[in-house]
Amino acid sequence: MPVYFVREGCEGPIKIGRAAELKRRVGQLQTGNPITLQLLGWLVAASDNTLERDLHDRYARHRLRGEWFRISQDEVLRELQRSNGFVPRRGDAFEIIGHDKDGIPEYAGVCSWADFEFYECCPFCGCFCGMQQISEYPLHSCMNCGEVLEFSGPGASDV
């Protein structure tokens, strides 16, 4: 069962919980909350109960009530990165949503609450294992979902 991080509004408290069906659980929480809730991400572990308890203990001094904590999205991001967690994908990460002042395309990205590079977070499954270069060619693959991306743009050799 995934251990999730749900935030109330844009800067509100964050709930650390676990649920078999994340979308359903967020909907249940939303029913009793007038402020829009946002799923920031989730972790998968062999023992979800232990992981949830460890996270509650780690952030105990930031506990507001029950499973709600006053922690930042940066702290959530560190937890997701540390454990190859996941962020909810928002459609096509490669969709062009605009252009900068130099006419360079700007892409939708993986999720709505932060901007990640493909080597940090897989644009196909949202896993923080990222895309790893798999040969001397500009091919990158996700260790979680196995998707392959050909990337030869600026910064590709820096990955």
N, CA and C atoms as an extended XYZ file, in Angstrom:
477
Properties=species:S:1:pos:R:3:atomname:S:1:resname:S:1:resid:I:1 pbc="F F F"
N         0.842       -1.168        0.000 N   MET     1
C         0.000        0.000        0.000 CA  MET     1
C         0.897        1.244        0.000 C   MET     1
N         0.657        2.206       -0.887 N   PRO     2
C         1.496        3.407       -0.923 CA  PRO     2
C         1.323        4.296        0.309 C   PRO     2
N         2.403        4.935        0.704 N   VAL     3
C         2.380        5.958        1.749 CA  VAL     3
C         2.409        7.290        1.003 C   VAL     3
N         1.402        8.129        1.248 N   TYR     4
C         1.226        9.331        0.438 CA  TYR     4
C         1.452       10.614        1.230 C   TYR     4
N         1.637       11.689        0.471 N   PHE     5
C         1.749       13.041        1.004 CA  PHE     5
C         0.685       13.884        0.294 C   PHE     5
N        -0.270       14.420        1.051 N   VAL     6
C        -1.329       15.264        0.503 CA  VAL     6
C        -1.233       16.622        1.183 C   VAL     6
N        -1.262       17.665        0.368 N   ARG     7
C        -1.176       19.025        0.916 CA  ARG     7
C        -2.523       19.732        0.814 C   ARG     7
N        -2.830       20.490        1.840 N   GLU     8
C        -4.033       21.309        1.841 CA  GLU     8
C        -3.687       22.661        1.215 C   GLU     8
N        -4.302       22.964        0.081 N   GLY     9
C        -4.045       24.225       -0.609 CA  GLY     9
C        -2.629       24.284       -1.160 C   GLY     9
N        -2.132       25.506       -1.330 N   CYS    10
C        -0.797       25.699       -1.918 CA  CYS    10
C         0.324       25.647       -0.888 C   CYS    10
N         0.019       26.016        0.345 N   GLU    11
C         1.068       26.046        1.366 CA  GLU    11
C         0.584       25.537        2.709 C   GLU    11
N        -0.493       24.781        2.693 N   GLY    12
C        -1.078       24.302        3.932 CA  GLY    12
C        -0.375       23.092        4.496 C   GLY    12
N        -0.947       22.537        5.551 N   PRO    13
C        -0.347       21.352        6.177 CA  PRO    13
C        -0.371       20.151        5.232 C   PRO    13
N         0.470       19.192        5.541 N   ILE    14
C         0.616       17.993        4.713 CA  ILE    14
C         0.247       16.770        5.537 C   ILE    14
N        -0.596       15.941        4.953 N   LYS    15
C        -1.011       14.689        5.587 CA  LYS    15
C        -0.104       13.577        5.089 C   LYS    15
N         0.391       12.785        6.006 N   ILE    16
C         1.177       11.592        5.674 CA  ILE    16
C         0.311       10.404        6.070 C   ILE    16
N        -0.129        9.658        5.085 N   GLY    17
C        -1.000        8.523        5.341 CA  GLY    17
C        -0.707        7.384        4.387 C   GLY    17
N        -1.544        6.370        4.408 N   ARG    18
C        -1.379        5.259        3.464 CA  ARG    18
C        -2.743        4.802        2.999 C   ARG    18
N        -2.781        4.356        1.756 N   ALA    19
C        -4.048        3.937        1.161 CA  ALA    19
C        -3.779        3.031       -0.025 C   ALA    19
N        -4.651        2.082       -0.218 N   ALA    20
C        -4.528        1.172       -1.362 CA  ALA    20
C        -4.886        1.893       -2.659 C   ALA    20
N        -5.890        2.771       -2.607 N   GLU    21
C        -6.343        3.504       -3.788 CA  GLU    21
C        -6.184        4.999       -3.531 C   GLU    21
N        -5.101        5.582       -4.041 N   LEU    22
C        -4.780        6.976       -3.736 CA  LEU    22
C        -5.845        7.956       -4.200 C   LEU    22
N        -6.307        7.803       -5.433 N   LYS    23
C        -7.292        8.742       -5.967 CA  LYS    23
C        -8.567        8.725       -5.111 C   LYS    23
N        -8.993        7.540       -4.747 N   ARG    24
C       -10.191        7.399       -3.910 CA  ARG    24
C        -9.970        8.030       -2.538 C   ARG    24
N        -8.804        7.797       -1.948 N   ARG    25
C        -8.513        8.333       -0.621 CA  ARG    25
C        -8.475        9.858       -0.636 C   ARG    25
N        -7.837       10.438       -1.645 N   VAL    26
C        -7.792       11.898       -1.735 CA  VAL    26
C        -9.216       12.438       -1.881 C   VAL    26
N       -10.045       11.758       -2.650 N   GLY    27
C       -11.447       12.153       -2.789 CA  GLY    27
C       -12.183       12.103       -1.464 C   GLY    27
N       -11.930       11.073       -0.672 N   GLN    28
C       -12.568       10.961        0.648 CA  GLN    28
C       -12.131       12.112        1.558 C   GLN    28
N       -10.848       12.416        1.543 N   LEU    29
C       -10.349       13.520        2.365 CA  LEU    29
C       -10.920       14.850        1.895 C   LEU    29
N       -11.056       15.008        0.579 N   GLN    30
C       -11.560       16.252        0.013 CA  GLN    30
C       -13.003       16.510        0.417 C   GLN    30
N       -13.791       15.455        0.542 N   THR    31
C       -15.212       15.589        0.899 CA  THR    31
C       -15.398       16.399        2.169 C   THR    31
N       -14.545       16.220        3.136 N   GLY    32
C       -14.677       16.934        4.406 CA  GLY    32
C       -13.801       18.159        4.513 C   GLY    32
N       -13.264       18.633        3.405 N   ASN    33
C       -12.329       19.753        3.463 CA  ASN    33
C       -12.699       20.810        2.430 C   ASN    33
N       -12.956       22.045        2.837 N   PRO    34
C       -13.325       23.093        1.884 CA  PRO    34
C       -12.145       23.607        1.054 C   PRO    34
N       -10.930       23.310        1.472 N   ILE    35
C        -9.742       23.750        0.743 CA  ILE    35
C        -9.279       22.616       -0.161 C   ILE    35
N        -8.924       22.957       -1.394 N   THR    36
C        -8.502       21.941       -2.360 CA  THR    36
C        -7.264       21.212       -1.869 C   THR    36
N        -7.329       19.876       -1.927 N   LEU    37
C        -6.198       19.038       -1.547 CA  LEU    37
C        -5.415       18.645       -2.786 C   LEU    37
N        -4.112       18.510       -2.616 N   GLN    38
C        -3.237       18.151       -3.732 CA  GLN    38
C        -2.344       16.980       -3.321 C   GLN    38
N        -2.400       15.915       -4.117 N   LEU    39
C        -1.501       14.780       -3.902 CA  LEU    39
C        -0.121       15.188       -4.387 C   LEU    39
N         0.849       15.251       -3.457 N   LEU    40
C         2.214       15.631       -3.830 CA  LEU    40
C         3.021       14.442       -4.319 C   LEU    40
N         2.777       13.270       -3.746 N   GLY    41
C         3.526       12.088       -4.155 CA  GLY    41
C         3.293       10.942       -3.200 C   GLY    41
N         3.969        9.826       -3.497 N   TRP    42
C         3.826        8.638       -2.660 CA  TRP    42
C         5.078        7.785       -2.738 C   TRP    42
N         5.216        6.949       -1.728 N   LEU    43
C         6.330        6.007       -1.614 CA  LEU    43
C         5.767        4.597       -1.559 C   LEU    43
N         6.527        3.653       -2.089 N   VAL    44
C         6.144        2.246       -2.024 CA  VAL    44
C         7.255        1.520       -1.268 C   VAL    44
N         6.864        0.747       -0.262 N   ALA    45
C         7.851        0.031        0.556 CA  ALA    45
C         7.335       -1.360        0.876 C   ALA    45
N         8.253       -2.219        1.263 N   ALA    46
C         7.880       -3.588        1.637 CA  ALA    46
C         6.910       -3.564        2.817 C   ALA    46
N         7.143       -2.643        3.763 N   SER    47
C         6.247       -2.517        4.913 CA  SER    47
C         5.728       -1.081        4.975 C   SER    47
N         4.559       -0.868        4.407 N   ASP    48
C         3.972        0.472        4.403 CA  ASP    48
C         3.672        0.962        5.822 C   ASP    48
N         3.287        0.070        6.689 N   ASN    49
C         2.992        0.434        8.069 CA  ASN    49
C         4.243        0.983        8.760 C   ASN    49
N         5.367        0.304        8.575 N   THR    50
C         6.633        0.741        9.174 CA  THR    50
C         7.070        2.074        8.585 C   THR    50
N         6.972        2.212        7.269 N   LEU    51
C         7.368        3.456        6.606 CA  LEU    51
C         6.519        4.623        7.108 C   LEU    51
N         5.212        4.431        7.172 N   GLU    52
C         4.330        5.500        7.647 CA  GLU    52
C         4.695        5.895        9.083 C   GLU    52
N         4.897        4.910        9.934 N   ARG    53
C         5.261        5.177       11.334 CA  ARG    53
C         6.604        5.912       11.413 C   ARG    53
N         7.588        5.483       10.601 N   ASP    54
C         8.896        6.147       10.587 CA  ASP    54
C         8.774        7.613       10.172 C   ASP    54
N         7.957        7.882        9.168 N   LEU    55
C         7.763        9.263        8.721 CA  LEU    55
C         7.054       10.078        9.796 C   LEU    55
N         6.052        9.503       10.436 N   HIS    56
C         5.363       10.197       11.529 CA  HIS    56
C         6.341       10.508       12.670 C   HIS    56
N         7.212        9.559       12.984 N   ASP    57
C         8.211        9.782       14.036 CA  ASP    57
C         9.220       10.856       13.621 C   ASP    57
N         9.668       10.810       12.369 N   ARG    58
C        10.662       11.765       11.864 CA  ARG    58
C        10.138       13.198       11.945 C   ARG    58
N         8.849       13.390       11.691 N   TYR    59
C         8.275       14.729       11.673 CA  TYR    59
C         7.388       15.004       12.900 C   TYR    59
N         7.560       14.232       13.962 N   ALA    60
C         6.717       14.350       15.167 CA  ALA    60
C         6.672       15.773       15.719 C   ALA    60
N         7.783       16.474       15.699 N   ARG    61
C         7.795       17.828       16.264 CA  ARG    61
C         7.029       18.824       15.390 C   ARG    61
N         6.666       18.403       14.170 N   HIS    62
C         5.896       19.255       13.256 CA  HIS    62
C         4.429       18.824       13.170 C   HIS    62
N         4.044       17.862       14.000 N   ARG    63
C         2.669       17.349       13.971 CA  ARG    63
C         1.687       18.421       14.432 C   ARG    63
N         0.635       18.596       13.653 N   LEU    64
C        -0.440       19.510       14.022 CA  LEU    64
C        -1.533       18.748       14.752 C   LEU    64
N        -1.966       17.664       14.108 N   ARG    65
C        -3.003       16.812       14.697 CA  ARG    65
C        -3.084       15.544       13.868 C   ARG    65
N        -3.173       14.419       14.540 N   GLY    66
C        -3.304       13.147       13.825 CA  GLY    66
C        -2.177       12.933       12.837 C   GLY    66
N        -2.530       12.818       11.564 N   GLU    67
C        -1.542       12.577       10.511 CA  GLU    67
C        -1.212       13.833        9.713 C   GLU    67
N        -1.580       15.015       10.231 N   TRP    68
C        -1.319       16.283        9.554 CA  TRP    68
C        -0.108       16.953       10.180 C   TRP    68
N         0.804       17.417        9.292 N   PHE    69
C         2.077       17.976        9.731 CA  PHE    69
C         2.333       19.318        9.058 C   PHE    69
N         3.053       20.185        9.755 N   ARG    70
C         3.483       21.459        9.183 CA  ARG    70
C         4.907       21.240        8.660 C   ARG    70
N         4.999       20.628        7.481 N   ILE    71
C         6.289       20.426        6.823 CA  ILE    71
C         6.199       21.061        5.437 C   ILE    71
N         7.343       21.330        4.850 N   SER    72
C         7.373       21.990        3.543 CA  SER    72
C         7.356       20.966        2.408 C   SER    72
N         7.034       21.457        1.222 N   GLN    73
C         7.089       20.565        0.067 CA  GLN    73
C         8.533       20.150       -0.219 C   GLN    73
N         9.503       20.940        0.225 N   ASP    74
C        10.914       20.555        0.062 CA  ASP    74
C        11.233       19.312        0.891 C   ASP    74
N        10.641       19.223        2.076 N   GLU    75
C        10.845       18.032        2.900 CA  GLU    75
C        10.187       16.815        2.257 C   GLU    75
N         9.018       17.004        1.675 N   VAL    76
C         8.354       15.918        0.946 CA  VAL    76
C         9.224       15.506       -0.234 C   VAL    76
N         9.733       16.476       -0.961 N   LEU    77
C        10.595       16.192       -2.111 CA  LEU    77
C        11.813       15.371       -1.695 C   LEU    77
N        12.436       15.724       -0.577 N   ARG    78
C        13.596       14.952       -0.091 CA  ARG    78
C        13.208       13.502        0.199 C   ARG    78
N        12.043       13.301        0.810 N   GLU    79
C        11.584       11.933        1.103 CA  GLU    79
C        11.347       11.163       -0.201 C   GLU    79
N        10.730       11.805       -1.174 N   LEU    80
C        10.458       11.150       -2.460 CA  LEU    80
C        11.756       10.801       -3.180 C   LEU    80
N        12.712       11.715       -3.167 N   GLN    81
C        13.994       11.467       -3.831 CA  GLN    81
C        14.794       10.387       -3.117 C   GLN    81
N        14.790       10.421       -1.798 N   ARG    82
C        15.560        9.457       -1.005 CA  ARG    82
C        15.112        8.016       -1.265 C   ARG    82
N        13.818        7.827       -1.503 N   SER    83
C        13.264        6.478       -1.632 CA  SER    83
C        12.733        6.154       -3.025 C   SER    83
N        13.163        6.908       -4.039 N   ASN    84
C        12.650        6.710       -5.405 CA  ASN    84
C        11.131        6.686       -5.424 C   ASN    84
N        10.550        7.681       -4.756 N   GLY    85
C         9.098        7.807       -4.717 CA  GLY    85
C         8.538        8.264       -6.048 C   GLY    85
N         7.252        8.574       -6.038 N   PHE    86
C         6.541        8.942       -7.257 CA  PHE    86
C         5.805       10.254       -7.062 C   PHE    86
N         5.621       10.994       -8.159 N   VAL    87
C         4.758       12.165       -8.178 CA  VAL    87
C         3.630       11.889       -9.159 C   VAL    87
N         2.455       12.475       -8.926 N   PRO    88
C         1.357       12.261       -9.869 CA  PRO    88
C         1.654       12.979      -11.186 C   PRO    88
N         1.561       12.239      -12.262 N   ARG    89
C         1.811       12.825      -13.581 CA  ARG    89
C         0.615       13.640      -14.030 C   ARG    89
N         0.889       14.678      -14.751 N   ARG    90
C        -0.198       15.487      -15.315 CA  ARG    90
C        -0.125       15.429      -16.838 C   ARG    90
N        -0.781       14.476      -17.407 N   GLY    91
C        -0.843       14.380      -18.863 CA  GLY    91
C         0.515       14.160      -19.503 C   GLY    91
N         0.715       14.790      -20.633 N   ASP    92
C         1.927       14.634      -21.426 CA  ASP    92
C         2.991       15.617      -20.956 C   ASP    92
N         4.054       15.101      -20.343 N   ALA    93
C         5.128       15.952      -19.836 CA  ALA    93
C         5.831       16.715      -20.956 C   ALA    93
N         5.697       16.228      -22.185 N   PHE    94
C         6.387       16.846      -23.319 CA  PHE    94
C         5.501       17.822      -24.095 C   PHE    94
N         4.290       18.072      -23.585 N   GLU    95
C         3.400       19.026      -24.249 CA  GLU    95
C         4.006       20.428      -24.156 C   GLU    95
N         4.064       21.117      -25.274 N   ILE    96
C         4.587       22.485      -25.291 CA  ILE    96
C         3.473       23.406      -24.809 C   ILE    96
N         3.747       24.140      -23.726 N   ILE    97
C         2.734       25.014      -23.138 CA  ILE    97
C         3.030       26.488      -23.384 C   ILE    97
N         4.136       26.764      -24.035 N   GLY    98
C         4.506       28.146      -24.336 CA  GLY    98
C         5.940       28.214      -24.816 C   GLY    98
N         6.407       29.437      -24.994 N   HIS    99
C         7.791       29.668      -25.415 CA  HIS    99
C         8.368       30.784      -24.562 C   HIS    99
N         9.669       30.691      -24.294 N   ASP   100
C        10.295       31.761      -23.527 CA  ASP   100
C        10.592       32.938      -24.452 C   ASP   100
N        11.239       33.979      -23.923 N   LYS   101
C        11.486       35.194      -24.707 CA  LYS   101
C        12.386       34.956      -25.905 C   LYS   101
N        13.151       33.849      -25.879 N   ASP   102
C        14.025       33.522      -27.006 CA  ASP   102
C        13.366       32.545      -27.971 C   ASP   102
N        12.101       32.239      -27.735 N   GLY   103
C        11.382       31.337      -28.627 CA  GLY   103
C        11.623       29.859      -28.349 C   GLY   103
N        12.278       29.549      -27.230 N   ILE   104
C        12.550       28.154      -26.880 CA  ILE   104
C        11.309       27.569      -26.208 C   ILE   104
N        10.886       26.376      -26.643 N   PRO   105
C         9.663       25.789      -26.086 CA  PRO   105
C         9.767       25.525      -24.581 C   PRO   105
N         8.646       25.730      -23.898 N   GLU   106
C         8.526       25.376      -22.495 CA  GLU   106
C         7.533       24.226      -22.414 C   GLU   106
N         7.891       23.200      -21.653 N   TYR   107
C         7.102       21.980      -21.596 CA  TYR   107
C         6.280       21.914      -20.320 C   TYR   107
N         5.199       21.141      -20.367 N   ALA   108
C         4.294       20.989      -19.219 CA  ALA   108
C         5.039       20.431      -18.008 C   ALA   108
N         5.917       19.472      -18.210 N   GLY   109
C         6.644       18.862      -17.106 CA  GLY   109
C         5.878       17.697      -16.497 C   GLY   109
N         6.503       17.042      -15.559 N   VAL   110
C         5.945       15.823      -14.981 CA  VAL   110
C         4.765       16.099      -14.069 C   VAL   110
N         4.903       17.043      -13.141 N   CYS   111
C         3.822       17.296      -12.189 CA  CYS   111
C         3.576       18.783      -12.044 C   CYS   111
N         2.528       19.135      -11.320 N   SER   112
C         2.112       20.537      -11.238 CA  SER   112
C         2.794       21.330      -10.119 C   SER   112
N         3.376       20.680       -9.133 N   TRP   113
C         3.874       21.434       -7.981 CA  TRP   113
C         5.380       21.686       -7.982 C   TRP   113
N         6.094       21.129       -8.945 N   ALA   114
C         7.535       21.386       -9.032 CA  ALA   114
C         8.004       21.075      -10.450 C   ALA   114
N         9.172       21.563      -10.789 N   ASP   115
C         9.732       21.364      -12.118 CA  ASP   115
C        10.938       20.443      -11.999 C   ASP   115
N        10.904       19.315      -12.696 N   PHE   116
C        11.975       18.338      -12.619 CA  PHE   116
C        12.574       18.092      -13.996 C   PHE   116
N        13.843       17.799      -14.024 N   GLU   117
C        14.499       17.386      -15.255 CA  GLU   117
C        14.257       15.894      -15.447 C   GLU   117
N        14.366       15.419      -16.679 N   PHE   118
C        14.081       14.004      -16.968 CA  PHE   118
C        15.029       13.067      -16.241 C   PHE   118
N        16.245       13.507      -15.932 N   TYR   119
C        17.181       12.638      -15.221 CA  TYR   119
C        16.894       12.587      -13.723 C   TYR   119
N        16.010       13.464      -13.228 N   GLU   120
C        15.599       13.446      -11.826 CA  GLU   120
C        14.338       12.610      -11.618 C   GLU   120
N        13.381       12.802      -12.534 N   CYS   121
C        12.055       12.207      -12.375 CA  CYS   121
C        11.563       11.751      -13.743 C   CYS   121
N        11.220       10.488      -13.856 N   CYS   122
C        10.780        9.929      -15.136 CA  CYS   122
C         9.509       10.625      -15.622 C   CYS   122
N         9.520       11.168      -16.845 N   PRO   123
C         8.329       11.838      -17.372 CA  PRO   123
C         7.211       10.874      -17.756 C   PRO   123
N         7.485        9.583      -17.742 N   PHE   124
C         6.488        8.588      -18.134 CA  PHE   124
C         5.735        8.005      -16.937 C   PHE   124
N         6.452        7.713      -15.841 N   CYS   125
C         5.781        7.100      -14.677 CA  CYS   125
C         5.856        7.964      -13.417 C   CYS   125
N         6.637        9.054      -13.434 N   GLY   126
C         6.726        9.932      -12.274 CA  GLY   126
C         7.648        9.440      -11.178 C   GLY   126
N         8.485        8.426      -11.455 N   CYS   127
C         9.387        7.873      -10.440 CA  CYS   127
C        10.653        8.715      -10.308 C   CYS   127
N        11.096        8.901       -9.081 N   PHE   128
C        12.311        9.667       -8.840 CA  PHE   128
C        13.597        8.888       -9.093 C   PHE   128
N        13.495        7.728       -9.725 N   CYS   129
C        14.718        7.054      -10.141 CA  CYS   129
C        15.284        7.783      -11.362 C   CYS   129
N        14.432        8.558      -12.052 N   GLY   130
C        14.858        9.346      -13.203 CA  GLY   130
C        15.194        8.490      -14.408 C   GLY   130
N        15.680        9.147      -15.418 N   MET   131
C        16.068        8.474      -16.658 CA  MET   131
C        17.592        8.362      -16.657 C   MET   131
N        18.100        7.145      -16.790 N   GLN   132
C        19.538        6.896      -16.774 CA  GLN   132
C        20.039        6.656      -18.187 C   GLN   132
N        21.207        7.219      -18.521 N   GLN   133
C        21.778        6.991      -19.848 CA  GLN   133
C        22.146        5.518      -19.967 C   GLN   133
N        21.768        4.887      -21.091 N   ILE   134
C        21.973        3.451      -21.238 CA  ILE   134
C        23.014        3.086      -22.281 C   ILE   134
N        23.597        4.060      -22.939 N   SER   135
C        24.639        3.758      -23.914 CA  SER   135
C        25.387        5.034      -24.242 C   SER   135
N        26.348        4.921      -25.150 N   GLU   136
C        27.075        6.119      -25.567 CA  GLU   136
C        26.217        6.986      -26.478 C   GLU   136
N        25.078        6.450      -26.886 N   TYR   137
C        24.128        7.195      -27.697 CA  TYR   137
C        23.217        7.990      -26.765 C   TYR   137
N        22.466        8.937      -27.308 N   PRO   138
C        21.601        9.749      -26.431 CA  PRO   138
C        20.317        9.019      -26.018 C   PRO   138
N        20.460        7.791      -25.506 N   LEU   139
C        19.309        7.024      -25.052 CA  LEU   139
C        19.299        6.971      -23.530 C   LEU   139
N        18.108        7.182      -22.969 N   HIS   140
C        17.931        7.139      -21.522 CA  HIS   140
C        16.748        6.238      -21.211 C   HIS   140
N        16.839        5.516      -20.102 N   SER   141
C        15.782        4.583      -19.733 CA  SER   141
C        15.430        4.749      -18.258 C   SER   141
N        14.154        4.530      -17.964 N   CYS   142
C        13.686        4.580      -16.580 CA  CYS   142
C        13.890        3.206      -15.946 C   CYS   142
N        14.480        3.180      -14.776 N   MET   143
C        14.717        1.918      -14.067 CA  MET   143
C        13.416        1.324      -13.532 C   MET   143
N        12.361        2.139      -13.422 N   ASN   144
C        11.092        1.651      -12.902 CA  ASN   144
C        10.181        1.124      -14.011 C   ASN   144
N         9.881        1.954      -15.009 N   CYS   145
C         8.898        1.560      -16.023 CA  CYS   145
C         9.525        1.035      -17.315 C   CYS   145
N        10.835        1.254      -17.495 N   GLY   146
C        11.521        0.739      -18.672 CA  GLY   146
C        11.368        1.583      -19.926 C   GLY   146
N        10.632        2.696      -19.857 N   GLU   147
C        10.482        3.564      -21.031 CA  GLU   147
C        11.844        4.096      -21.455 C   GLU   147
N        12.003        4.252      -22.757 N   VAL   148
C        13.262        4.748      -23.313 CA  VAL   148
C        13.002        6.096      -23.969 C   VAL   148
N        13.921        7.022      -23.755 N   LEU   149
C        13.821        8.361      -24.290 CA  LEU   149
C        15.100        8.673      -25.032 C   LEU   149
N        14.964        9.173      -26.247 N   GLU   150
C        16.137        9.655      -26.974 CA  GLU   150
C        16.220       11.140      -26.740 C   GLU   150
N        17.331       11.569      -26.144 N   PHE   151
C        17.490       12.962      -25.828 CA  PHE   151
C        18.900       13.417      -26.204 C   PHE   151
N        18.963       14.381      -27.073 N   SER   152
C        20.268       14.865      -27.482 CA  SER   152
C        20.343       16.382      -27.417 C   SER   152
N        19.458       16.980      -26.603 N   GLY   153
C        19.424       18.427      -26.478 CA  GLY   153
C        20.513       18.945      -25.572 C   GLY   153
N        20.536       20.264      -25.340 N   PRO   154
C        21.537       20.877      -24.465 CA  PRO   154
C        21.495       20.246      -23.079 C   PRO   154
N        22.648       19.952      -22.544 N   GLY   155
C        22.752       19.397      -21.205 CA  GLY   155
C        22.633       17.883      -21.153 C   GLY   155
N        22.341       17.233      -22.279 N   ALA   156
C        22.153       15.782      -22.275 CA  ALA   156
C        23.439       15.073      -21.886 C   ALA   156
N        24.583       15.588      -22.296 N   SER   157
C        25.842       14.921      -21.966 CA  SER   157
C        26.244       15.180      -20.516 C   SER   157
N        25.596       16.145      -19.858 N   ASP   158
C        25.919       16.455      -18.461 CA  ASP   158
C        25.240       15.509      -17.497 C   ASP   158
N        24.314       14.693      -17.981 N   VAL   159
C        23.510       13.817      -17.124 CA  VAL   159
C        24.324       12.675      -16.604 C   VAL   159
